[in-house]
């Protein structure tokens, strides 16, 4: 079975209570279940992780690069300023899809810049938890 790593950045562990008018009412555990369900239907396996720490996310990207694993990433706030996350993502060889629950381009100006988008096969934003479902479906068709 093909495997995909789904990596989540800071504050996404607070989904459910964090600004639900922007991010919806599902928790990250709900989203993880949805991802496993979607992946199973497509005969894929998912390794789903979240961290609030930049260094941990970098280590996971190194691991994905070494194991040649496809990555779906919601870098959260790191999207907008972390050159270190971008540099780690640049080492991936198997591909990358960037996801966001909200549509950062329709929000504050500081969210309009993504350091990751230029490295990604594509970006899926603005569909809430369904952004993850769409990303898994896109990966399955690649
Ligand atoms: C986010 C958008 C980012 O701007 C924000 O910092 C997040 C979540 C999203 O999924 O919509 O933490 O990545």
Short mmCIF file of N, CA, C and O and ligand atoms in Angstrom, two decimals:
data_model
loop_
_atom_site.label_atom_id
_atom_site.label_comp_id
_atom_site.label_asym_id
_atom_site.label_seq_id
_atom_site.Cartn_x
_atom_site.Cartn_y
_atom_site.Cartn_z
N UNK A 1 0.84 -1.21 0.00
CA UNK A 1 0.00 0.00 0.00
C UNK A 1 0.87 1.26 0.00
O UNK A 1 1.84 1.33 0.74
N UNK A 2 0.50 2.24 -0.83
CA UNK A 2 1.24 3.51 -0.82
C UNK A 2 0.94 4.25 0.47
O UNK A 2 -0.19 4.24 0.96
N UNK A 3 1.97 4.91 0.96
CA UNK A 3 1.81 5.61 2.24
C UNK A 3 1.97 7.12 2.05
O UNK A 3 2.78 7.56 1.23
N UNK A 4 1.23 7.88 2.82
CA UNK A 4 1.39 9.33 2.83
C UNK A 4 1.52 9.80 4.27
O UNK A 4 0.83 9.30 5.17
N UNK A 5 2.45 10.72 4.49
CA UNK A 5 2.61 11.32 5.82
C UNK A 5 1.78 12.61 5.83
O UNK A 5 1.94 13.43 4.90
N UNK A 6 0.94 12.79 6.81
CA UNK A 6 0.17 14.03 6.92
C UNK A 6 0.68 14.78 8.16
O UNK A 6 0.51 14.31 9.29
N UNK A 7 1.35 15.89 7.90
CA UNK A 7 2.02 16.63 8.97
C UNK A 7 1.30 17.94 9.27
O UNK A 7 0.91 18.66 8.35
N UNK A 8 1.12 18.20 10.55
CA UNK A 8 0.37 19.38 10.99
C UNK A 8 1.21 20.22 11.94
O UNK A 8 1.82 19.70 12.87
N UNK A 9 1.18 21.53 11.71
CA UNK A 9 1.99 22.45 12.51
C UNK A 9 1.26 23.01 13.71
O UNK A 9 0.24 22.48 14.16
N UNK A 10 1.79 24.12 14.24
CA UNK A 10 1.38 24.64 15.54
C UNK A 10 -0.08 25.08 15.63
O UNK A 10 -0.64 25.61 14.67
N UNK A 11 -0.62 24.85 16.80
CA UNK A 11 -1.98 25.26 17.20
C UNK A 11 -3.08 24.42 16.57
O UNK A 11 -4.25 24.60 16.92
N UNK A 12 -2.73 23.52 15.68
CA UNK A 12 -3.78 22.69 15.06
C UNK A 12 -4.29 21.64 16.06
O UNK A 12 -5.37 21.08 15.88
N UNK A 13 -3.53 21.41 17.14
CA UNK A 13 -4.04 20.53 18.21
C UNK A 13 -5.18 21.18 18.97
O UNK A 13 -5.85 20.53 19.76
N UNK A 14 -5.41 22.48 18.73
CA UNK A 14 -6.49 23.19 19.43
C UNK A 14 -7.78 23.26 18.60
O UNK A 14 -8.74 23.91 19.00
N UNK A 15 -7.76 22.62 17.44
CA UNK A 15 -8.97 22.66 16.59
C UNK A 15 -10.16 22.12 17.38
O UNK A 15 -10.02 21.21 18.20
N UNK A 16 -11.32 22.66 17.08
CA UNK A 16 -12.52 22.29 17.84
C UNK A 16 -12.92 23.46 18.73
O UNK A 16 -14.08 23.86 18.74
N UNK A 17 -11.91 24.02 19.42
CA UNK A 17 -12.17 25.20 20.26
C UNK A 17 -11.49 26.44 19.70
O UNK A 17 -11.88 27.55 20.01
N UNK A 18 -10.48 26.25 18.85
CA UNK A 18 -9.73 27.38 18.30
C UNK A 18 -10.51 28.07 17.18
O UNK A 18 -10.73 27.46 16.11
N UNK A 19 -10.90 29.32 17.39
CA UNK A 19 -11.58 30.12 16.37
C UNK A 19 -12.47 29.26 15.45
O UNK A 19 -12.21 29.19 14.23
N UNK A 20 -13.51 28.63 16.01
CA UNK A 20 -14.33 27.71 15.19
C UNK A 20 -15.00 28.38 14.01
O UNK A 20 -15.28 27.72 13.00
N UNK A 21 -15.20 29.71 14.11
CA UNK A 21 -15.83 30.42 12.98
C UNK A 21 -14.89 30.43 11.77
O UNK A 21 -15.33 30.60 10.63
N UNK A 22 -13.60 30.23 12.00
CA UNK A 22 -12.62 30.18 10.89
C UNK A 22 -12.26 28.73 10.56
O UNK A 22 -12.21 28.34 9.40
N UNK A 23 -12.01 27.94 11.61
CA UNK A 23 -11.45 26.60 11.39
C UNK A 23 -12.46 25.45 11.51
O UNK A 23 -12.10 24.30 11.27
N UNK A 24 -13.71 25.79 11.89
CA UNK A 24 -14.72 24.74 12.01
C UNK A 24 -14.72 24.12 13.40
O UNK A 24 -13.91 24.48 14.27
N UNK A 25 -15.62 23.17 13.60
CA UNK A 25 -15.81 22.62 14.94
C UNK A 25 -15.19 21.23 15.11
O UNK A 25 -15.19 20.67 16.20
N UNK A 26 -14.64 20.67 14.03
CA UNK A 26 -14.00 19.35 14.16
C UNK A 26 -12.67 19.48 14.90
O UNK A 26 -11.96 20.47 14.75
N UNK A 27 -12.36 18.47 15.69
CA UNK A 27 -11.05 18.43 16.36
C UNK A 27 -10.03 17.80 15.39
O UNK A 27 -10.41 17.21 14.38
N UNK A 28 -8.76 17.90 15.77
CA UNK A 28 -7.73 17.28 14.92
C UNK A 28 -7.91 15.75 14.91
O UNK A 28 -7.63 15.11 13.90
N UNK A 29 -8.39 15.21 16.03
CA UNK A 29 -8.65 13.76 16.08
C UNK A 29 -9.76 13.39 15.09
O UNK A 29 -9.66 12.36 14.41
N UNK A 30 -10.79 14.24 14.98
CA UNK A 30 -11.85 14.00 13.98
C UNK A 30 -11.24 14.02 12.57
O UNK A 30 -11.57 13.17 11.72
N UNK A 31 -10.37 14.99 12.32
CA UNK A 31 -9.76 15.11 10.99
C UNK A 31 -8.86 13.90 10.71
O UNK A 31 -8.85 13.36 9.61
N UNK A 32 -8.16 13.47 11.74
CA UNK A 32 -7.29 12.29 11.57
C UNK A 32 -8.15 11.08 11.17
O UNK A 32 -7.79 10.33 10.24
N UNK A 33 -9.29 10.90 11.85
CA UNK A 33 -10.18 9.76 11.52
C UNK A 33 -10.65 9.86 10.07
O UNK A 33 -10.67 8.87 9.34
N UNK A 34 -11.04 11.08 9.68
CA UNK A 34 -11.51 11.32 8.31
C UNK A 34 -10.41 10.95 7.29
O UNK A 34 -10.68 10.37 6.25
N UNK A 35 -9.18 11.30 7.63
CA UNK A 35 -8.05 11.00 6.74
C UNK A 35 -7.84 9.49 6.62
O UNK A 35 -7.63 8.98 5.52
N UNK A 36 -7.90 8.78 7.76
CA UNK A 36 -7.72 7.32 7.72
C UNK A 36 -8.82 6.67 6.89
O UNK A 36 -8.56 5.75 6.10
N UNK A 37 -10.06 7.17 7.09
CA UNK A 37 -11.22 6.64 6.34
C UNK A 37 -11.04 6.85 4.84
O UNK A 37 -11.20 5.93 4.05
N UNK A 38 -10.68 8.09 4.46
CA UNK A 38 -10.49 8.43 3.04
C UNK A 38 -9.38 7.59 2.44
O UNK A 38 -9.51 7.04 1.34
N UNK A 39 -8.29 7.47 3.17
CA UNK A 39 -7.14 6.71 2.68
C UNK A 39 -7.49 5.24 2.50
O UNK A 39 -7.13 4.63 1.49
N UNK A 40 -8.22 4.68 3.46
CA UNK A 40 -8.59 3.25 3.38
C UNK A 40 -9.42 2.99 2.13
O UNK A 40 -9.20 1.99 1.44
N UNK A 41 -10.35 3.91 1.83
CA UNK A 41 -11.19 3.75 0.62
C UNK A 41 -10.34 3.75 -0.65
O UNK A 41 -10.71 3.19 -1.67
N UNK A 42 -9.18 4.41 -0.60
CA UNK A 42 -8.32 4.53 -1.77
C UNK A 42 -7.12 3.57 -1.70
O UNK A 42 -6.18 3.69 -2.48
N UNK A 43 -7.18 2.68 -0.73
CA UNK A 43 -6.11 1.70 -0.51
C UNK A 43 -4.75 2.37 -0.27
O UNK A 43 -3.73 1.98 -0.85
N UNK A 44 -4.79 3.39 0.57
CA UNK A 44 -3.56 4.08 0.98
C UNK A 44 -3.45 3.97 2.50
O UNK A 44 -4.46 3.75 3.18
N UNK A 45 -2.24 4.18 3.01
CA UNK A 45 -2.12 4.29 4.46
C UNK A 45 -1.61 5.67 4.82
O UNK A 45 -0.86 6.30 4.05
N UNK A 46 -2.03 6.12 6.00
CA UNK A 46 -1.72 7.48 6.44
C UNK A 46 -0.95 7.43 7.75
O UNK A 46 -1.30 6.68 8.66
N UNK A 47 0.09 8.24 7.81
CA UNK A 47 0.83 8.44 9.07
C UNK A 47 0.56 9.90 9.44
O UNK A 47 1.08 10.81 8.80
N UNK A 48 -0.28 10.12 10.44
CA UNK A 48 -0.82 11.46 10.75
C UNK A 48 -0.14 11.99 12.02
O UNK A 48 -0.15 11.34 13.06
N UNK A 49 0.44 13.18 11.93
CA UNK A 49 1.18 13.74 13.08
C UNK A 49 0.93 15.24 13.24
O UNK A 49 0.66 15.92 12.26
N UNK A 50 1.09 15.70 14.47
CA UNK A 50 0.98 17.16 14.75
C UNK A 50 2.05 17.54 15.76
O UNK A 50 2.35 16.78 16.68
N UNK A 51 2.60 18.73 15.57
CA UNK A 51 3.55 19.26 16.56
C UNK A 51 3.42 20.78 16.64
O UNK A 51 3.05 21.44 15.67
N UNK A 52 3.77 21.29 17.82
CA UNK A 52 3.84 22.75 17.97
C UNK A 52 5.27 23.24 17.80
O UNK A 52 5.53 24.44 17.91
N UNK A 53 6.19 22.30 17.55
CA UNK A 53 7.61 22.66 17.51
C UNK A 53 8.21 22.58 16.11
O UNK A 53 8.11 21.56 15.44
N UNK A 54 8.85 23.67 15.73
CA UNK A 54 9.46 23.75 14.40
C UNK A 54 10.50 22.64 14.20
O UNK A 54 10.54 22.00 13.15
N UNK A 55 11.33 22.39 15.24
CA UNK A 55 12.41 21.41 15.07
C UNK A 55 11.84 20.01 14.84
O UNK A 55 12.41 19.22 14.08
N UNK A 56 10.73 19.70 15.49
CA UNK A 56 10.13 18.37 15.31
C UNK A 56 9.59 18.22 13.89
O UNK A 56 9.79 17.19 13.24
N UNK A 57 8.95 19.27 13.41
CA UNK A 57 8.42 19.24 12.04
C UNK A 57 9.57 19.08 11.03
O UNK A 57 9.45 18.32 10.05
N UNK A 58 10.67 19.74 11.30
CA UNK A 58 11.85 19.61 10.42
C UNK A 58 12.36 18.16 10.43
O UNK A 58 12.63 17.59 9.37
N UNK A 59 12.42 17.56 11.62
CA UNK A 59 12.88 16.16 11.73
C UNK A 59 11.98 15.23 10.93
O UNK A 59 12.44 14.31 10.26
N UNK A 60 10.67 15.48 11.00
CA UNK A 60 9.72 14.62 10.26
C UNK A 60 9.89 14.80 8.76
O UNK A 60 9.76 13.84 8.00
N UNK A 61 10.19 16.03 8.33
CA UNK A 61 10.42 16.26 6.89
C UNK A 61 11.70 15.55 6.45
O UNK A 61 11.76 14.97 5.37
N UNK A 62 12.72 15.57 7.30
CA UNK A 62 13.95 14.82 6.99
C UNK A 62 13.63 13.34 6.85
O UNK A 62 14.12 12.67 5.93
N UNK A 63 12.82 12.83 7.78
CA UNK A 63 12.44 11.40 7.76
C UNK A 63 11.71 11.08 6.45
O UNK A 63 12.00 10.07 5.81
N UNK A 64 10.79 11.95 6.04
CA UNK A 64 10.04 11.73 4.79
C UNK A 64 10.98 11.76 3.59
O UNK A 64 10.84 10.97 2.66
N UNK A 65 11.97 12.67 3.63
CA UNK A 65 12.94 12.75 2.52
C UNK A 65 13.76 11.46 2.46
O UNK A 65 13.95 10.88 1.39
N UNK A 66 14.21 10.99 3.63
CA UNK A 66 15.04 9.78 3.66
C UNK A 66 14.28 8.54 3.24
O UNK A 66 14.83 7.65 2.59
N UNK A 67 13.00 8.47 3.63
CA UNK A 67 12.21 7.26 3.33
C UNK A 67 11.42 7.42 2.03
O UNK A 67 10.61 6.56 1.69
N UNK A 68 11.64 8.54 1.34
CA UNK A 68 10.94 8.83 0.08
C UNK A 68 9.42 8.68 0.23
O UNK A 68 8.77 7.96 -0.52
N UNK A 69 8.92 9.37 1.23
CA UNK A 69 7.49 9.31 1.52
C UNK A 69 6.82 10.60 1.06
O UNK A 69 7.34 11.69 1.30
N UNK A 70 5.67 10.47 0.41
CA UNK A 70 4.89 11.63 -0.02
C UNK A 70 4.35 12.34 1.22
O UNK A 70 3.93 11.70 2.18
N UNK A 71 4.32 13.68 1.17
CA UNK A 71 3.87 14.46 2.33
C UNK A 71 2.70 15.37 1.97
O UNK A 71 2.73 16.06 0.95
N UNK A 72 1.70 15.34 2.83
CA UNK A 72 0.65 16.37 2.82
C UNK A 72 0.90 17.18 4.08
O UNK A 72 1.00 16.61 5.17
N UNK A 73 1.05 18.49 3.94
CA UNK A 73 1.41 19.29 5.11
C UNK A 73 0.50 20.50 5.29
O UNK A 73 0.19 21.19 4.32
N UNK A 74 0.06 20.69 6.53
CA UNK A 74 -0.54 21.96 6.92
C UNK A 74 0.48 22.59 7.88
O UNK A 74 0.49 22.27 9.07
N UNK A 75 1.34 23.46 7.36
CA UNK A 75 2.39 24.01 8.21
C UNK A 75 1.88 25.06 9.19
O UNK A 75 2.64 25.60 9.98
N UNK A 76 0.56 25.37 9.10
CA UNK A 76 -0.07 26.37 9.98
C UNK A 76 0.74 27.68 9.90
O UNK A 76 1.14 28.08 8.81
N UNK A 77 1.01 28.32 11.03
CA UNK A 77 1.67 29.63 10.98
C UNK A 77 3.06 29.56 10.35
O UNK A 77 3.52 30.54 9.75
N UNK A 78 3.73 28.39 10.44
CA UNK A 78 5.07 28.27 9.83
C UNK A 78 5.04 28.54 8.33
O UNK A 78 6.05 28.93 7.74
N UNK A 79 3.87 28.31 7.72
CA UNK A 79 3.69 28.57 6.28
C UNK A 79 4.25 29.93 5.89
O UNK A 79 4.86 30.09 4.83
N UNK A 80 3.97 30.90 6.76
CA UNK A 80 4.15 32.30 6.38
C UNK A 80 5.53 32.87 6.68
O UNK A 80 5.85 33.94 6.20
N UNK A 81 6.33 32.14 7.49
CA UNK A 81 7.63 32.74 7.83
C UNK A 81 8.79 31.77 7.99
O UNK A 81 9.94 32.22 8.14
N UNK A 82 8.55 30.46 7.98
CA UNK A 82 9.66 29.56 8.33
C UNK A 82 10.50 29.13 7.13
O UNK A 82 10.14 28.22 6.39
N UNK A 83 11.63 29.78 6.98
CA UNK A 83 12.58 29.39 5.93
C UNK A 83 13.11 27.98 6.23
O UNK A 83 13.38 27.20 5.32
N UNK A 84 13.23 27.66 7.53
CA UNK A 84 13.75 26.33 7.92
C UNK A 84 12.80 25.21 7.48
O UNK A 84 13.25 24.15 7.01
N UNK A 85 11.52 25.43 7.61
CA UNK A 85 10.54 24.42 7.15
C UNK A 85 10.60 24.32 5.63
O UNK A 85 10.58 23.24 5.05
N UNK A 86 10.70 25.46 4.97
CA UNK A 86 10.80 25.44 3.50
C UNK A 86 12.04 24.67 3.05
O UNK A 86 11.99 23.85 2.15
N UNK A 87 13.18 24.96 3.70
CA UNK A 87 14.43 24.29 3.32
C UNK A 87 14.33 22.78 3.52
O UNK A 87 14.84 22.00 2.70
N UNK A 88 13.67 22.37 4.60
CA UNK A 88 13.50 20.93 4.85
C UNK A 88 12.57 20.33 3.80
O UNK A 88 12.83 19.24 3.26
N UNK A 89 11.50 21.05 3.47
CA UNK A 89 10.53 20.56 2.47
C UNK A 89 11.19 20.46 1.09
O UNK A 89 10.83 19.60 0.28
N UNK A 90 12.17 21.31 0.84
CA UNK A 90 12.85 21.31 -0.46
C UNK A 90 13.64 20.02 -0.69
O UNK A 90 13.99 19.70 -1.82
N UNK A 91 13.92 19.28 0.39
CA UNK A 91 14.67 18.02 0.25
C UNK A 91 13.78 16.84 -0.12
O UNK A 91 14.27 15.75 -0.42
N UNK A 92 12.45 17.04 -0.09
CA UNK A 92 11.53 15.94 -0.41
C UNK A 92 11.67 15.61 -1.89
O UNK A 92 11.77 16.52 -2.73
N UNK A 93 11.64 14.32 -2.20
CA UNK A 93 11.76 13.93 -3.60
C UNK A 93 10.48 13.31 -4.11
O UNK A 93 10.25 13.21 -5.31
N UNK A 94 9.62 12.86 -3.19
CA UNK A 94 8.44 12.10 -3.61
C UNK A 94 7.22 12.98 -3.84
O UNK A 94 6.22 12.52 -4.37
N UNK A 95 7.29 14.24 -3.43
CA UNK A 95 6.18 15.14 -3.66
C UNK A 95 5.55 15.67 -2.38
O UNK A 95 5.78 15.13 -1.29
N UNK A 96 4.78 16.73 -2.56
CA UNK A 96 4.25 17.49 -1.42
C UNK A 96 2.96 18.19 -1.84
O UNK A 96 2.89 18.79 -2.92
N UNK A 97 1.95 18.09 -0.99
CA UNK A 97 0.74 18.89 -1.18
C UNK A 97 0.57 19.74 0.08
O UNK A 97 0.69 19.24 1.21
N UNK A 98 0.32 21.03 -0.11
CA UNK A 98 0.09 21.95 1.01
C UNK A 98 -1.42 22.06 1.24
O UNK A 98 -2.17 22.21 0.27
N UNK A 99 -1.85 21.95 2.48
CA UNK A 99 -3.28 22.13 2.77
C UNK A 99 -3.49 23.19 3.85
O UNK A 99 -2.64 23.38 4.72
N UNK A 100 -4.64 23.83 3.76
CA UNK A 100 -5.10 24.74 4.82
C UNK A 100 -6.59 24.58 4.98
O UNK A 100 -7.32 24.39 3.99
N UNK A 101 -7.04 24.67 6.21
CA UNK A 101 -8.48 24.62 6.48
C UNK A 101 -9.16 25.88 5.95
O UNK A 101 -10.19 25.82 5.27
N UNK A 102 -8.57 27.02 6.29
CA UNK A 102 -9.10 28.30 5.82
C UNK A 102 -8.44 28.64 4.49
O UNK A 102 -7.56 27.91 4.03
N UNK A 103 -8.86 29.76 3.90
CA UNK A 103 -8.20 30.24 2.69
C UNK A 103 -7.34 31.45 3.07
O UNK A 103 -7.83 32.56 3.16
N UNK A 104 -6.05 31.22 3.31
CA UNK A 104 -5.20 32.31 3.82
C UNK A 104 -5.22 33.56 2.94
O UNK A 104 -5.08 34.68 3.44
N UNK A 105 -5.43 33.38 1.64
CA UNK A 105 -5.41 34.53 0.71
C UNK A 105 -6.59 35.47 0.96
O UNK A 105 -6.54 36.65 0.63
N UNK A 106 -7.66 34.94 1.55
CA UNK A 106 -8.82 35.80 1.82
C UNK A 106 -8.75 36.41 3.22
O UNK A 106 -9.70 37.05 3.66
N UNK A 107 -7.61 36.20 3.91
CA UNK A 107 -7.50 36.67 5.29
C UNK A 107 -6.47 37.81 5.39
O UNK A 107 -6.22 38.49 4.44
N UNK A 108 -5.89 38.00 6.58
CA UNK A 108 -4.95 39.10 6.80
C UNK A 108 -3.78 39.02 5.79
O UNK A 108 -3.37 37.93 5.41
N UNK A 109 -3.20 40.19 5.51
CA UNK A 109 -2.15 40.24 4.50
C UNK A 109 -0.93 39.37 4.85
O UNK A 109 -0.32 38.78 3.96
N UNK A 110 -0.62 39.26 6.16
CA UNK A 110 0.58 38.47 6.51
C UNK A 110 0.40 36.99 6.17
O UNK A 110 1.36 36.24 6.12
N UNK A 111 -0.86 36.58 5.94
CA UNK A 111 -1.10 35.17 5.57
C UNK A 111 -1.04 34.96 4.05
O UNK A 111 -1.18 33.84 3.57
N UNK A 112 -0.86 36.04 3.30
CA UNK A 112 -0.89 35.89 1.83
C UNK A 112 0.39 35.27 1.29
O UNK A 112 0.42 34.78 0.17
N UNK A 113 1.46 35.32 2.08
CA UNK A 113 2.73 34.73 1.65
C UNK A 113 2.83 33.30 2.16
O UNK A 113 2.63 33.06 3.35
N UNK A 114 3.13 32.37 1.26
CA UNK A 114 3.45 31.01 1.68
C UNK A 114 4.84 30.69 1.18
O UNK A 114 5.12 30.80 -0.01
N UNK A 115 5.70 30.28 2.11
CA UNK A 115 7.06 29.89 1.71
C UNK A 115 7.07 28.46 1.17
O UNK A 115 8.07 27.99 0.64
N UNK A 116 5.94 27.76 1.32
CA UNK A 116 5.86 26.35 0.94
C UNK A 116 5.27 26.15 -0.46
O UNK A 116 5.67 25.25 -1.19
N UNK A 117 4.32 27.01 -0.83
CA UNK A 117 3.56 26.81 -2.09
C UNK A 117 4.45 26.57 -3.29
O UNK A 117 4.13 25.73 -4.14
N UNK A 118 5.55 27.29 -3.38
CA UNK A 118 6.43 27.18 -4.54
C UNK A 118 7.08 25.81 -4.68
O UNK A 118 7.58 25.46 -5.75
N UNK A 119 7.08 25.04 -3.59
CA UNK A 119 7.68 23.70 -3.62
C UNK A 119 6.64 22.62 -3.83
O UNK A 119 6.98 21.46 -4.11
N UNK A 120 5.38 22.99 -3.64
CA UNK A 120 4.31 21.98 -3.62
C UNK A 120 3.84 21.61 -5.02
O UNK A 120 3.88 22.44 -5.94
N UNK A 121 3.37 20.37 -5.16
CA UNK A 121 2.70 19.96 -6.40
C UNK A 121 1.44 20.82 -6.54
O UNK A 121 1.07 21.23 -7.64
N UNK A 122 0.78 21.07 -5.43
CA UNK A 122 -0.41 21.91 -5.42
C UNK A 122 -0.80 22.27 -4.00
O UNK A 122 -0.29 21.67 -3.04
N UNK A 123 -1.69 23.24 -3.89
CA UNK A 123 -2.17 23.70 -2.58
C UNK A 123 -3.69 23.61 -2.56
O UNK A 123 -4.34 23.99 -3.53
N UNK A 124 -4.23 23.10 -1.46
CA UNK A 124 -5.70 23.02 -1.31
C UNK A 124 -6.07 23.77 -0.04
O UNK A 124 -5.65 23.41 1.06
N UNK A 125 -6.83 24.85 -0.21
CA UNK A 125 -7.15 25.74 0.91
C UNK A 125 -8.61 26.11 0.91
O UNK A 125 -9.21 26.28 -0.17
N UNK A 126 -9.17 26.27 2.10
CA UNK A 126 -10.48 26.91 2.22
C UNK A 126 -11.66 25.96 2.33
O UNK A 126 -12.79 26.42 2.42
N UNK A 127 -11.40 24.66 2.36
CA UNK A 127 -12.51 23.70 2.40
C UNK A 127 -12.66 23.04 3.76
O UNK A 127 -13.27 21.97 3.88
N UNK A 128 -12.10 23.65 4.79
CA UNK A 128 -12.17 23.06 6.13
C UNK A 128 -11.51 21.70 6.14
O UNK A 128 -10.53 21.46 5.42
N UNK A 129 -12.09 20.77 6.91
CA UNK A 129 -11.51 19.42 7.00
C UNK A 129 -11.45 18.76 5.63
O UNK A 129 -10.59 17.91 5.37
N UNK A 130 -12.35 19.15 4.73
CA UNK A 130 -12.36 18.56 3.39
C UNK A 130 -11.10 18.89 2.59
O UNK A 130 -10.79 18.19 1.61
N UNK A 131 -10.36 19.92 2.97
CA UNK A 131 -9.08 20.19 2.30
C UNK A 131 -8.17 18.96 2.41
O UNK A 131 -7.46 18.61 1.46
N UNK A 132 -8.21 18.29 3.57
CA UNK A 132 -7.39 17.09 3.77
C UNK A 132 -7.88 15.94 2.88
O UNK A 132 -7.09 15.21 2.29
N UNK A 133 -9.22 15.80 2.82
CA UNK A 133 -9.81 14.73 1.99
C UNK A 133 -9.42 14.94 0.54
O UNK A 133 -8.98 14.01 -0.16
N UNK A 134 -9.55 16.18 0.07
CA UNK A 134 -9.22 16.50 -1.32
C UNK A 134 -7.73 16.26 -1.60
O UNK A 134 -7.37 15.79 -2.68
N UNK A 135 -6.90 16.57 -0.62
CA UNK A 135 -5.45 16.36 -0.80
C UNK A 135 -5.13 14.87 -0.92
O UNK A 135 -4.32 14.47 -1.75
N UNK A 136 -5.78 14.04 -0.10
CA UNK A 136 -5.54 12.59 -0.17
C UNK A 136 -6.02 12.07 -1.53
O UNK A 136 -5.36 11.25 -2.17
N UNK A 137 -7.19 12.57 -1.98
CA UNK A 137 -7.71 12.13 -3.29
C UNK A 137 -6.76 12.56 -4.40
O UNK A 137 -6.52 11.80 -5.34
N UNK A 138 -6.22 13.77 -4.29
CA UNK A 138 -5.27 14.25 -5.31
C UNK A 138 -4.02 13.38 -5.31
O UNK A 138 -3.53 12.99 -6.38
N UNK A 139 -3.52 13.05 -4.13
CA UNK A 139 -2.33 12.18 -4.03
C UNK A 139 -2.62 10.83 -4.70
O UNK A 139 -1.78 10.31 -5.44
N UNK A 140 -3.81 10.28 -4.43
CA UNK A 140 -4.17 8.96 -4.98
C UNK A 140 -4.14 8.96 -6.50
O UNK A 140 -3.86 7.95 -7.13
N UNK A 141 -4.43 10.13 -7.10
CA UNK A 141 -4.49 10.21 -8.56
C UNK A 141 -3.17 10.59 -9.20
O UNK A 141 -3.04 10.63 -10.42
N UNK A 142 -2.18 10.90 -8.39
CA UNK A 142 -0.89 11.33 -8.96
C UNK A 142 -0.16 10.14 -9.59
O UNK A 142 -0.21 9.05 -9.03
C1 LIG B 1 -3.93 27.52 8.63
C2 LIG B 1 -3.83 28.97 8.14
C3 LIG B 1 -2.65 29.67 8.80
O1 LIG B 1 -2.59 31.02 8.37
C4 LIG B 1 -2.79 29.65 10.31
O2 LIG B 1 -1.64 30.22 10.91
C5 LIG B 1 -3.08 28.31 10.86
C6 LIG B 1 -3.99 27.43 10.14
C7 LIG B 1 -5.19 26.82 8.08
O3 LIG B 1 -5.23 25.60 8.11
O4 LIG B 1 -6.14 27.48 7.66
O5 LIG B 1 -2.64 27.96 11.95
O6 LIG B 1 -2.80 26.81 8.16
#
